[in-house]
């Protein structure tokens, strides 16, 4: 069974304090891994797609990396507006997608 | 602006009633999806459709029904057979079924009284 596990469940940071969110996965035939940002009461917003180990993507203060077993979302010098729940999802070669439970990030000013 | 529109945003239902959630997209995407999200949990797939007049069950289809009569529209009916319907429902679309990159609506929050 395909599994996606995100850690930690919740993360509190001070503004400017860099950290990383983890997404570990066990799937049969990974086609791609996706990161989304979700604000309270809203739908998720797409951030990144990663397809192969070693690949990296960046957007403003966010950088996503991928290995054969996990992905990291690195947040550099976060700001309060980065506070949100970050969701990781995988899609297999068979076209089946699985979401993790998310990491809720709170950045205090 | 292209996007996905879900309505209503909030809905209250009495036990035993069916309710229909609307989802409309103007992105010209072929694939559309319905997900359910419970507090602190990830998204679980209810139904998806790759093309007009065709749809497939997801992981938690029991107690739900859908239709896809138009490319732009994919309504979800939560029936009285759904034992625990209170949840946040998200509609999404993608260019094609296996593209992986999903565009989501703003969600509909259903509360059963």
JSON list of C-alpha atoms in Angstrom, two decimals:
[
{"chain": "A", "resi": 1, "resn": "UNK", "atom": "CA", "xyz": [0.00, 0.00, 0.00]},
{"chain": "A", "resi": 2, "resn": "UNK", "atom": "CA", "xyz": [1.27, 3.45, -0.93]},
{"chain": "A", "resi": 3, "resn": "UNK", "atom": "CA", "xyz": [2.10, 5.61, 2.06]},
{"chain": "A", "resi": 4, "resn": "UNK", "atom": "CA", "xyz": [3.07, 9.24, 2.51]},
{"chain": "A", "resi": 5, "resn": "UNK", "atom": "CA", "xyz": [4.18, 10.44, 5.94]},
{"chain": "A", "resi": 6, "resn": "UNK", "atom": "CA", "xyz": [4.84, 14.07, 6.76]},
{"chain": "A", "resi": 7, "resn": "UNK", "atom": "CA", "xyz": [6.78, 15.32, 9.77]},
{"chain": "A", "resi": 8, "resn": "UNK", "atom": "CA", "xyz": [6.54, 17.14, 12.01]},
{"chain": "A", "resi": 9, "resn": "UNK", "atom": "CA", "xyz": [2.76, 17.50, 12.32]},
{"chain": "A", "resi": 10, "resn": "UNK", "atom": "CA", "xyz": [3.25, 21.08, 13.51]},
{"chain": "A", "resi": 11, "resn": "UNK", "atom": "CA", "xyz": [6.21, 23.43, 13.47]},
{"chain": "A", "resi": 12, "resn": "UNK", "atom": "CA", "xyz": [6.55, 26.78, 15.18]},
{"chain": "A", "resi": 13, "resn": "UNK", "atom": "CA", "xyz": [9.34, 29.10, 14.08]},
{"chain": "A", "resi": 14, "resn": "UNK", "atom": "CA", "xyz": [10.43, 32.62, 14.84]},
{"chain": "A", "resi": 15, "resn": "UNK", "atom": "CA", "xyz": [10.58, 34.94, 11.90]},
{"chain": "A", "resi": 16, "resn": "UNK", "atom": "CA", "xyz": [13.94, 34.40, 10.19]},
{"chain": "A", "resi": 17, "resn": "UNK", "atom": "CA", "xyz": [14.50, 30.96, 11.72]},
{"chain": "A", "resi": 18, "resn": "UNK", "atom": "CA", "xyz": [15.14, 28.54, 8.85]},
{"chain": "A", "resi": 19, "resn": "UNK", "atom": "CA", "xyz": [13.97, 24.92, 9.00]},
{"chain": "A", "resi": 20, "resn": "UNK", "atom": "CA", "xyz": [12.82, 21.95, 6.93]},
{"chain": "A", "resi": 21, "resn": "UNK", "atom": "CA", "xyz": [9.65, 19.91, 6.53]},
{"chain": "A", "resi": 22, "resn": "UNK", "atom": "CA", "xyz": [9.91, 16.23, 5.69]},
{"chain": "A", "resi": 23, "resn": "UNK", "atom": "CA", "xyz": [7.82, 14.01, 3.42]},
{"chain": "A", "resi": 24, "resn": "UNK", "atom": "CA", "xyz": [8.77, 10.34, 3.36]},
{"chain": "A", "resi": 25, "resn": "UNK", "atom": "CA", "xyz": [7.06, 7.98, 0.95]},
{"chain": "A", "resi": 26, "resn": "UNK", "atom": "CA", "xyz": [6.67, 4.32, 0.16]},
{"chain": "A", "resi": 27, "resn": "UNK", "atom": "CA", "xyz": [5.11, 3.77, -3.23]},
{"chain": "A", "resi": 28, "resn": "UNK", "atom": "CA", "xyz": [5.34, 1.30, -6.06]},
{"chain": "A", "resi": 29, "resn": "UNK", "atom": "CA", "xyz": [6.66, 3.25, -9.00]},
{"chain": "A", "resi": 30, "resn": "UNK", "atom": "CA", "xyz": [6.93, 6.97, -8.25]},
{"chain": "A", "resi": 31, "resn": "UNK", "atom": "CA", "xyz": [5.99, 9.20, -11.14]},
{"chain": "A", "resi": 32, "resn": "UNK", "atom": "CA", "xyz": [6.13, 12.49, -9.29]},
{"chain": "A", "resi": 33, "resn": "UNK", "atom": "CA", "xyz": [6.00, 14.22, -5.92]},
{"chain": "A", "resi": 34, "resn": "UNK", "atom": "CA", "xyz": [4.09, 17.43, -5.33]},
{"chain": "A", "resi": 35, "resn": "UNK", "atom": "CA", "xyz": [4.08, 20.10, -2.65]},
{"chain": "A", "resi": 36, "resn": "UNK", "atom": "CA", "xyz": [1.03, 22.25, -1.96]},
{"chain": "A", "resi": 37, "resn": "UNK", "atom": "CA", "xyz": [0.35, 25.10, 0.42]},
{"chain": "A", "resi": 38, "resn": "UNK", "atom": "CA", "xyz": [-3.07, 25.32, 2.12]},
{"chain": "A", "resi": 39, "resn": "UNK", "atom": "CA", "xyz": [-4.32, 28.33, 4.06]},
{"chain": "A", "resi": 40, "resn": "UNK", "atom": "CA", "xyz": [-7.08, 27.80, 6.67]},
{"chain": "A", "resi": 41, "resn": "UNK", "atom": "CA", "xyz": [-10.48, 27.29, 5.06]},
{"chain": "A", "resi": 42, "resn": "UNK", "atom": "CA", "xyz": [-9.03, 27.40, 1.53]},
{"chain": "A", "resi": 43, "resn": "UNK", "atom": "CA", "xyz": [-8.15, 24.92, -1.16]},
{"chain": "A", "resi": 44, "resn": "UNK", "atom": "CA", "xyz": [-4.52, 23.83, -1.59]},
{"chain": "A", "resi": 45, "resn": "UNK", "atom": "CA", "xyz": [-2.30, 25.84, -3.90]},
{"chain": "A", "resi": 46, "resn": "UNK", "atom": "CA", "xyz": [0.29, 24.08, -6.02]},
{"chain": "A", "resi": 47, "resn": "UNK", "atom": "CA", "xyz": [3.95, 24.85, -5.22]},
{"chain": "A", "resi": 48, "resn": "UNK", "atom": "CA", "xyz": [6.32, 22.33, -6.81]},
{"chain": "A", "resi": 49, "resn": "UNK", "atom": "CA", "xyz": [6.60, 19.11, -8.79]},
{"chain": "A", "resi": 50, "resn": "UNK", "atom": "CA", "xyz": [9.65, 16.86, -8.45]},
{"chain": "A", "resi": 51, "resn": "UNK", "atom": "CA", "xyz": [10.17, 13.86, -10.69]},
{"chain": "A", "resi": 52, "resn": "UNK", "atom": "CA", "xyz": [13.56, 12.33, -9.99]},
{"chain": "A", "resi": 53, "resn": "UNK", "atom": "CA", "xyz": [16.04, 11.91, -7.13]},
{"chain": "A", "resi": 54, "resn": "UNK", "atom": "CA", "xyz": [18.42, 14.82, -6.92]},
{"chain": "A", "resi": 55, "resn": "UNK", "atom": "CA", "xyz": [15.98, 17.29, -8.42]},
{"chain": "A", "resi": 56, "resn": "UNK", "atom": "CA", "xyz": [15.51, 20.64, -6.68]},
{"chain": "A", "resi": 57, "resn": "UNK", "atom": "CA", "xyz": [12.99, 23.44, -7.19]},
{"chain": "A", "resi": 58, "resn": "UNK", "atom": "CA", "xyz": [12.96, 26.92, -5.64]},
{"chain": "A", "resi": 59, "resn": "UNK", "atom": "CA", "xyz": [10.38, 29.62, -5.17]},
{"chain": "A", "resi": 60, "resn": "UNK", "atom": "CA", "xyz": [11.11, 32.67, -3.06]},
{"chain": "A", "resi": 61, "resn": "UNK", "atom": "CA", "xyz": [11.98, 31.36, 0.43]},
{"chain": "A", "resi": 62, "resn": "UNK", "atom": "CA", "xyz": [11.02, 27.76, -0.37]},
{"chain": "A", "resi": 63, "resn": "UNK", "atom": "CA", "xyz": [13.21, 25.03, -1.79]},
{"chain": "A", "resi": 64, "resn": "UNK", "atom": "CA", "xyz": [12.05, 21.47, -2.43]},
{"chain": "A", "resi": 65, "resn": "UNK", "atom": "CA", "xyz": [14.40, 18.52, -2.82]},
{"chain": "A", "resi": 66, "resn": "UNK", "atom": "CA", "xyz": [13.84, 14.86, -3.61]},
{"chain": "A", "resi": 67, "resn": "UNK", "atom": "CA", "xyz": [15.65, 11.62, -2.78]},
{"chain": "A", "resi": 68, "resn": "UNK", "atom": "CA", "xyz": [14.58, 8.04, -3.45]},
{"chain": "A", "resi": 69, "resn": "UNK", "atom": "CA", "xyz": [12.78, 7.85, -0.10]},
{"chain": "A", "resi": 70, "resn": "UNK", "atom": "CA", "xyz": [11.82, 11.36, 0.89]},
{"chain": "A", "resi": 71, "resn": "UNK", "atom": "CA", "xyz": [11.43, 14.99, 0.02]},
{"chain": "A", "resi": 72, "resn": "UNK", "atom": "CA", "xyz": [12.30, 18.06, 2.02]},
{"chain": "A", "resi": 73, "resn": "UNK", "atom": "CA", "xyz": [10.74, 21.49, 1.88]},
{"chain": "A", "resi": 74, "resn": "UNK", "atom": "CA", "xyz": [13.34, 23.93, 3.14]},
{"chain": "A", "resi": 75, "resn": "UNK", "atom": "CA", "xyz": [12.15, 27.30, 4.36]},
{"chain": "A", "resi": 76, "resn": "UNK", "atom": "CA", "xyz": [14.82, 29.98, 4.53]},
{"chain": "A", "resi": 77, "resn": "UNK", "atom": "CA", "xyz": [14.31, 33.02, 6.75]},
{"chain": "A", "resi": 78, "resn": "UNK", "atom": "CA", "xyz": [10.54, 32.52, 6.97]},
{"chain": "A", "resi": 79, "resn": "UNK", "atom": "CA", "xyz": [8.07, 35.35, 7.39]},
{"chain": "A", "resi": 80, "resn": "UNK", "atom": "CA", "xyz": [4.69, 35.29, 9.16]},
{"chain": "A", "resi": 81, "resn": "UNK", "atom": "CA", "xyz": [2.96, 35.12, 5.76]},
{"chain": "A", "resi": 82, "resn": "UNK", "atom": "CA", "xyz": [4.57, 31.70, 5.21]},
{"chain": "A", "resi": 83, "resn": "UNK", "atom": "CA", "xyz": [2.32, 30.33, 7.95]},
{"chain": "A", "resi": 84, "resn": "UNK", "atom": "CA", "xyz": [0.12, 27.62, 6.41]},
{"chain": "A", "resi": 85, "resn": "UNK", "atom": "CA", "xyz": [-0.29, 23.88, 6.15]},
{"chain": "A", "resi": 86, "resn": "UNK", "atom": "CA", "xyz": [2.07, 22.30, 3.64]},
{"chain": "A", "resi": 87, "resn": "UNK", "atom": "CA", "xyz": [0.84, 19.14, 1.94]},
{"chain": "A", "resi": 88, "resn": "UNK", "atom": "CA", "xyz": [2.93, 16.57, 0.15]},
{"chain": "A", "resi": 89, "resn": "UNK", "atom": "CA", "xyz": [1.44, 14.21, -2.44]},
{"chain": "A", "resi": 90, "resn": "UNK", "atom": "CA", "xyz": [2.80, 11.49, -4.69]},
{"chain": "A", "resi": 91, "resn": "UNK", "atom": "CA", "xyz": [1.51, 10.06, -7.92]},
{"chain": "A", "resi": 92, "resn": "UNK", "atom": "CA", "xyz": [2.48, 6.60, -9.09]},
{"chain": "A", "resi": 93, "resn": "UNK", "atom": "CA", "xyz": [3.11, 5.30, -12.57]},
{"chain": "A", "resi": 94, "resn": "UNK", "atom": "CA", "xyz": [-0.37, 3.77, -12.37]},
{"chain": "A", "resi": 95, "resn": "UNK", "atom": "CA", "xyz": [-1.84, 7.24, -11.95]},
{"chain": "A", "resi": 96, "resn": "UNK", "atom": "CA", "xyz": [-2.81, 6.85, -8.31]},
{"chain": "A", "resi": 97, "resn": "UNK", "atom": "CA", "xyz": [-2.20, 9.83, -6.04]},
{"chain": "A", "resi": 98, "resn": "UNK", "atom": "CA", "xyz": [-1.80, 9.80, -2.27]},
{"chain": "A", "resi": 99, "resn": "UNK", "atom": "CA", "xyz": [-1.62, 12.80, 0.05]},
{"chain": "A", "resi": 100, "resn": "UNK", "atom": "CA", "xyz": [0.17, 13.13, 3.36]},
{"chain": "A", "resi": 101, "resn": "UNK", "atom": "CA", "xyz": [-1.58, 14.60, 6.40]},
{"chain": "A", "resi": 102, "resn": "UNK", "atom": "CA", "xyz": [0.37, 17.85, 6.16]},
{"chain": "A", "resi": 103, "resn": "UNK", "atom": "CA", "xyz": [2.65, 19.95, 8.35]},
{"chain": "A", "resi": 104, "resn": "UNK", "atom": "CA", "xyz": [1.16, 23.07, 9.90]},
{"chain": "A", "resi": 105, "resn": "UNK", "atom": "CA", "xyz": [3.74, 25.81, 9.99]},
{"chain": "A", "resi": 106, "resn": "UNK", "atom": "CA", "xyz": [3.39, 28.85, 12.25]},
{"chain": "A", "resi": 107, "resn": "UNK", "atom": "CA", "xyz": [5.89, 31.69, 11.93]},
{"chain": "A", "resi": 108, "resn": "UNK", "atom": "CA", "xyz": [5.86, 34.17, 14.80]},
{"chain": "A", "resi": 109, "resn": "UNK", "atom": "CA", "xyz": [6.99, 37.77, 14.21]},
{"chain": "B", "resi": 1, "resn": "UNK", "atom": "CA", "xyz": [-9.66, 34.65, -14.65]},
{"chain": "B", "resi": 2, "resn": "UNK", "atom": "CA", "xyz": [-9.49, 30.90, -15.06]},
{"chain": "B", "resi": 3, "resn": "UNK", "atom": "CA", "xyz": [-10.22, 28.75, -12.07]},
{"chain": "B", "resi": 4, "resn": "UNK", "atom": "CA", "xyz": [-12.50, 26.44, -10.20]},
{"chain": "B", "resi": 5, "resn": "UNK", "atom": "CA", "xyz": [-15.65, 27.64, -8.49]},
{"chain": "B", "resi": 6, "resn": "UNK", "atom": "CA", "xyz": [-17.26, 25.64, -5.72]},
{"chain": "B", "resi": 7, "resn": "UNK", "atom": "CA", "xyz": [-20.62, 26.42, -4.15]},
{"chain": "B", "resi": 8, "resn": "UNK", "atom": "CA", "xyz": [-21.94, 26.76, -1.60]},
{"chain": "B", "resi": 9, "resn": "UNK", "atom": "CA", "xyz": [-19.00, 27.59, 0.65]},
{"chain": "B", "resi": 10, "resn": "UNK", "atom": "CA", "xyz": [-20.95, 26.54, 3.75]},
{"chain": "B", "resi": 11, "resn": "UNK", "atom": "CA", "xyz": [-23.85, 24.11, 3.89]},
{"chain": "B", "resi": 12, "resn": "UNK", "atom": "CA", "xyz": [-25.88, 22.72, 6.74]},
{"chain": "B", "resi": 13, "resn": "UNK", "atom": "CA", "xyz": [-27.91, 19.57, 6.37]},
{"chain": "B", "resi": 14, "resn": "UNK", "atom": "CA", "xyz": [-30.24, 17.57, 8.50]},
{"chain": "B", "resi": 15, "resn": "UNK", "atom": "CA", "xyz": [-29.63, 13.87, 8.86]},
{"chain": "B", "resi": 16, "resn": "UNK", "atom": "CA", "xyz": [-31.34, 11.88, 6.13]},
{"chain": "B", "resi": 17, "resn": "UNK", "atom": "CA", "xyz": [-31.15, 14.63, 3.51]},
{"chain": "B", "resi": 18, "resn": "UNK", "atom": "CA", "xyz": [-29.21, 14.49, 0.27]},
{"chain": "B", "resi": 19, "resn": "UNK", "atom": "CA", "xyz": [-27.17, 17.56, -0.69]},
{"chain": "B", "resi": 20, "resn": "UNK", "atom": "CA", "xyz": [-25.40, 18.49, -3.90]},
{"chain": "B", "resi": 21, "resn": "UNK", "atom": "CA", "xyz": [-22.16, 20.44, -4.05]},
{"chain": "B", "resi": 22, "resn": "UNK", "atom": "CA", "xyz": [-21.40, 22.35, -7.21]},
{"chain": "B", "resi": 23, "resn": "UNK", "atom": "CA", "xyz": [-18.04, 22.48, -8.99]},
{"chain": "B", "resi": 24, "resn": "UNK", "atom": "CA", "xyz": [-17.43, 24.44, -12.19]},
{"chain": "B", "resi": 25, "resn": "UNK", "atom": "CA", "xyz": [-14.12, 25.01, -13.99]},
{"chain": "B", "resi": 26, "resn": "UNK", "atom": "CA", "xyz": [-13.17, 27.24, -16.91]},
{"chain": "B", "resi": 27, "resn": "UNK", "atom": "CA", "xyz": [-9.62, 25.93, -17.30]},
{"chain": "B", "resi": 28, "resn": "UNK", "atom": "CA", "xyz": [-10.58, 23.57, -20.12]},
{"chain": "B", "resi": 29, "resn": "UNK", "atom": "CA", "xyz": [-9.20, 20.67, -18.10]},
{"chain": "B", "resi": 30, "resn": "UNK", "atom": "CA", "xyz": [-10.22, 17.14, -18.96]},
{"chain": "B", "resi": 31, "resn": "UNK", "atom": "CA", "xyz": [-9.88, 15.61, -15.49]},
{"chain": "B", "resi": 32, "resn": "UNK", "atom": "CA", "xyz": [-11.85, 16.59, -12.41]},
{"chain": "B", "resi": 33, "resn": "UNK", "atom": "CA", "xyz": [-11.80, 15.27, -8.86]},
{"chain": "B", "resi": 34, "resn": "UNK", "atom": "CA", "xyz": [-13.60, 15.39, -5.54]},
{"chain": "B", "resi": 35, "resn": "UNK", "atom": "CA", "xyz": [-11.66, 15.09, -2.30]},
{"chain": "B", "resi": 36, "resn": "UNK", "atom": "CA", "xyz": [-12.72, 15.00, 1.30]},
{"chain": "B", "resi": 37, "resn": "UNK", "atom": "CA", "xyz": [-10.59, 16.56, 4.04]},
{"chain": "B", "resi": 38, "resn": "UNK", "atom": "CA", "xyz": [-11.11, 15.96, 7.76]},
{"chain": "B", "resi": 39, "resn": "UNK", "atom": "CA", "xyz": [-9.35, 18.00, 10.45]},
{"chain": "B", "resi": 40, "resn": "UNK", "atom": "CA", "xyz": [-5.63, 17.25, 10.66]},
{"chain": "B", "resi": 41, "resn": "UNK", "atom": "CA", "xyz": [-5.81, 14.78, 7.80]},
{"chain": "B", "resi": 42, "resn": "UNK", "atom": "CA", "xyz": [-4.76, 14.68, 4.23]},
{"chain": "B", "resi": 43, "resn": "UNK", "atom": "CA", "xyz": [-7.04, 14.60, 1.24]},
{"chain": "B", "resi": 44, "resn": "UNK", "atom": "CA", "xyz": [-8.94, 11.43, 0.39]},
{"chain": "B", "resi": 45, "resn": "UNK", "atom": "CA", "xyz": [-10.24, 10.85, -3.11]},
{"chain": "B", "resi": 46, "resn": "UNK", "atom": "CA", "xyz": [-14.00, 10.35, -3.47]},
{"chain": "B", "resi": 47, "resn": "UNK", "atom": "CA", "xyz": [-14.53, 10.28, -7.24]},
{"chain": "B", "resi": 48, "resn": "UNK", "atom": "CA", "xyz": [-12.71, 11.37, -10.36]},
{"chain": "B", "resi": 49, "resn": "UNK", "atom": "CA", "xyz": [-13.58, 11.87, -13.99]},
{"chain": "B", "resi": 50, "resn": "UNK", "atom": "CA", "xyz": [-11.24, 11.80, -16.94]},
{"chain": "B", "resi": 51, "resn": "UNK", "atom": "CA", "xyz": [-13.77, 12.73, -19.59]},
{"chain": "B", "resi": 52, "resn": "UNK", "atom": "CA", "xyz": [-17.38, 13.74, -20.04]},
{"chain": "B", "resi": 53, "resn": "UNK", "atom": "CA", "xyz": [-19.90, 11.03, -19.18]},
{"chain": "B", "resi": 54, "resn": "UNK", "atom": "CA", "xyz": [-17.27, 8.91, -17.48]},
{"chain": "B", "resi": 55, "resn": "UNK", "atom": "CA", "xyz": [-16.23, 8.78, -13.83]},
{"chain": "B", "resi": 56, "resn": "UNK", "atom": "CA", "xyz": [-14.51, 6.38, -11.47]},
{"chain": "B", "resi": 57, "resn": "UNK", "atom": "CA", "xyz": [-14.73, 5.65, -7.76]},
{"chain": "B", "resi": 58, "resn": "UNK", "atom": "CA", "xyz": [-11.91, 6.78, -5.55]},
{"chain": "B", "resi": 59, "resn": "UNK", "atom": "CA", "xyz": [-10.90, 5.44, -2.16]},
{"chain": "B", "resi": 60, "resn": "UNK", "atom": "CA", "xyz": [-14.03, 6.53, -0.24]},
{"chain": "B", "resi": 61, "resn": "UNK", "atom": "CA", "xyz": [-16.90, 6.60, -2.76]},
{"chain": "B", "resi": 62, "resn": "UNK", "atom": "CA", "xyz": [-19.55, 4.94, -0.57]},
{"chain": "B", "resi": 63, "resn": "UNK", "atom": "CA", "xyz": [-22.43, 7.31, 0.16]},
{"chain": "B", "resi": 64, "resn": "UNK", "atom": "CA", "xyz": [-21.51, 9.71, -2.64]},
{"chain": "B", "resi": 65, "resn": "UNK", "atom": "CA", "xyz": [-22.54, 10.11, -6.27]},
{"chain": "B", "resi": 66, "resn": "UNK", "atom": "CA", "xyz": [-21.35, 12.29, -9.15]},
{"chain": "B", "resi": 67, "resn": "UNK", "atom": "CA", "xyz": [-22.18, 13.16, -12.73]},
{"chain": "B", "resi": 68, "resn": "UNK", "atom": "CA", "xyz": [-20.14, 14.63, -15.60]},
{"chain": "B", "resi": 69, "resn": "UNK", "atom": "CA", "xyz": [-22.57, 15.80, -18.25]},
{"chain": "B", "resi": 70, "resn": "UNK", "atom": "CA", "xyz": [-20.42, 18.77, -19.27]},
{"chain": "B", "resi": 71, "resn": "UNK", "atom": "CA", "xyz": [-16.66, 19.22, -19.35]},
{"chain": "B", "resi": 72, "resn": "UNK", "atom": "CA", "xyz": [-16.93, 22.25, -17.11]},
{"chain": "B", "resi": 73, "resn": "UNK", "atom": "CA", "xyz": [-19.10, 20.75, -14.39]},
{"chain": "B", "resi": 74, "resn": "UNK", "atom": "CA", "xyz": [-18.66, 17.93, -11.87]},
{"chain": "B", "resi": 75, "resn": "UNK", "atom": "CA", "xyz": [-21.28, 18.08, -9.10]},
{"chain": "B", "resi": 76, "resn": "UNK", "atom": "CA", "xyz": [-21.06, 15.85, -6.03]},
{"chain": "B", "resi": 77, "resn": "UNK", "atom": "CA", "xyz": [-24.12, 14.54, -4.19]},
{"chain": "B", "resi": 78, "resn": "UNK", "atom": "CA", "xyz": [-23.68, 13.54, -0.58]},
{"chain": "B", "resi": 79, "resn": "UNK", "atom": "CA", "xyz": [-26.44, 11.03, 0.06]},
{"chain": "B", "resi": 80, "resn": "UNK", "atom": "CA", "xyz": [-28.12, 9.98, 3.27]},
{"chain": "B", "resi": 81, "resn": "UNK", "atom": "CA", "xyz": [-26.15, 6.74, 3.02]},
{"chain": "B", "resi": 82, "resn": "UNK", "atom": "CA", "xyz": [-22.93, 8.58, 3.89]},
{"chain": "B", "resi": 83, "resn": "UNK", "atom": "CA", "xyz": [-22.57, 7.85, 7.61]},
{"chain": "B", "resi": 84, "resn": "UNK", "atom": "CA", "xyz": [-20.25, 10.69, 8.56]},
{"chain": "B", "resi": 85, "resn": "UNK", "atom": "CA", "xyz": [-20.71, 13.46, 5.99]},
{"chain": "B", "resi": 86, "resn": "UNK", "atom": "CA", "xyz": [-19.50, 16.44, 8.06]},
{"chain": "B", "resi": 87, "resn": "UNK", "atom": "CA", "xyz": [-16.26, 17.47, 6.35]},
{"chain": "B", "resi": 88, "resn": "UNK", "atom": "CA", "xyz": [-14.50, 19.93, 4.05]},
{"chain": "B", "resi": 89, "resn": "UNK", "atom": "CA", "xyz": [-15.01, 18.99, 0.40]},
{"chain": "B", "resi": 90, "resn": "UNK", "atom": "CA", "xyz": [-12.55, 20.04, -2.28]},
{"chain": "B", "resi": 91, "resn": "UNK", "atom": "CA", "xyz": [-13.00, 19.93, -6.03]},
{"chain": "B", "resi": 92, "resn": "UNK", "atom": "CA", "xyz": [-9.94, 19.90, -8.26]},
{"chain": "B", "resi": 93, "resn": "UNK", "atom": "CA", "xyz": [-9.03, 19.64, -11.90]},
{"chain": "B", "resi": 94, "resn": "UNK", "atom": "CA", "xyz": [-5.97, 18.78, -13.96]},
{"chain": "B", "resi": 95, "resn": "UNK", "atom": "CA", "xyz": [-5.05, 18.94, -17.61]},
{"chain": "B", "resi": 96, "resn": "UNK", "atom": "CA", "xyz": [-5.23, 15.16, -17.77]},
{"chain": "B", "resi": 97, "resn": "UNK", "atom": "CA", "xyz": [-5.75, 12.31, -15.31]},
{"chain": "B", "resi": 98, "resn": "UNK", "atom": "CA", "xyz": [-2.11, 11.46, -14.70]},
{"chain": "B", "resi": 99, "resn": "UNK", "atom": "CA", "xyz": [-0.59, 14.93, -14.75]},
{"chain": "B", "resi": 100, "resn": "UNK", "atom": "CA", "xyz": [-0.53, 15.08, -10.95]},
{"chain": "B", "resi": 101, "resn": "UNK", "atom": "CA", "xyz": [-0.61, 18.87, -10.73]},
{"chain": "B", "resi": 102, "resn": "UNK", "atom": "CA", "xyz": [-4.02, 19.75, -9.36]},
{"chain": "B", "resi": 103, "resn": "UNK", "atom": "CA", "xyz": [-5.87, 23.05, -9.33]},
{"chain": "B", "resi": 104, "resn": "UNK", "atom": "CA", "xyz": [-8.26, 23.31, -6.40]},
{"chain": "B", "resi": 105, "resn": "UNK", "atom": "CA", "xyz": [-11.40, 25.24, -5.67]},
{"chain": "B", "resi": 106, "resn": "UNK", "atom": "CA", "xyz": [-11.96, 27.09, -2.40]},
{"chain": "B", "resi": 107, "resn": "UNK", "atom": "CA", "xyz": [-13.84, 24.19, -0.85]},
{"chain": "B", "resi": 108, "resn": "UNK", "atom": "CA", "xyz": [-17.30, 23.56, 0.59]},
{"chain": "B", "resi": 109, "resn": "UNK", "atom": "CA", "xyz": [-17.78, 22.91, 4.28]},
{"chain": "B", "resi": 110, "resn": "UNK", "atom": "CA", "xyz": [-20.70, 20.60, 5.00]},
{"chain": "B", "resi": 111, "resn": "UNK", "atom": "CA", "xyz": [-22.10, 20.27, 8.50]},
{"chain": "B", "resi": 112, "resn": "UNK", "atom": "CA", "xyz": [-24.75, 17.73, 9.39]},
{"chain": "B", "resi": 113, "resn": "UNK", "atom": "CA", "xyz": [-26.97, 18.83, 12.23]}
]
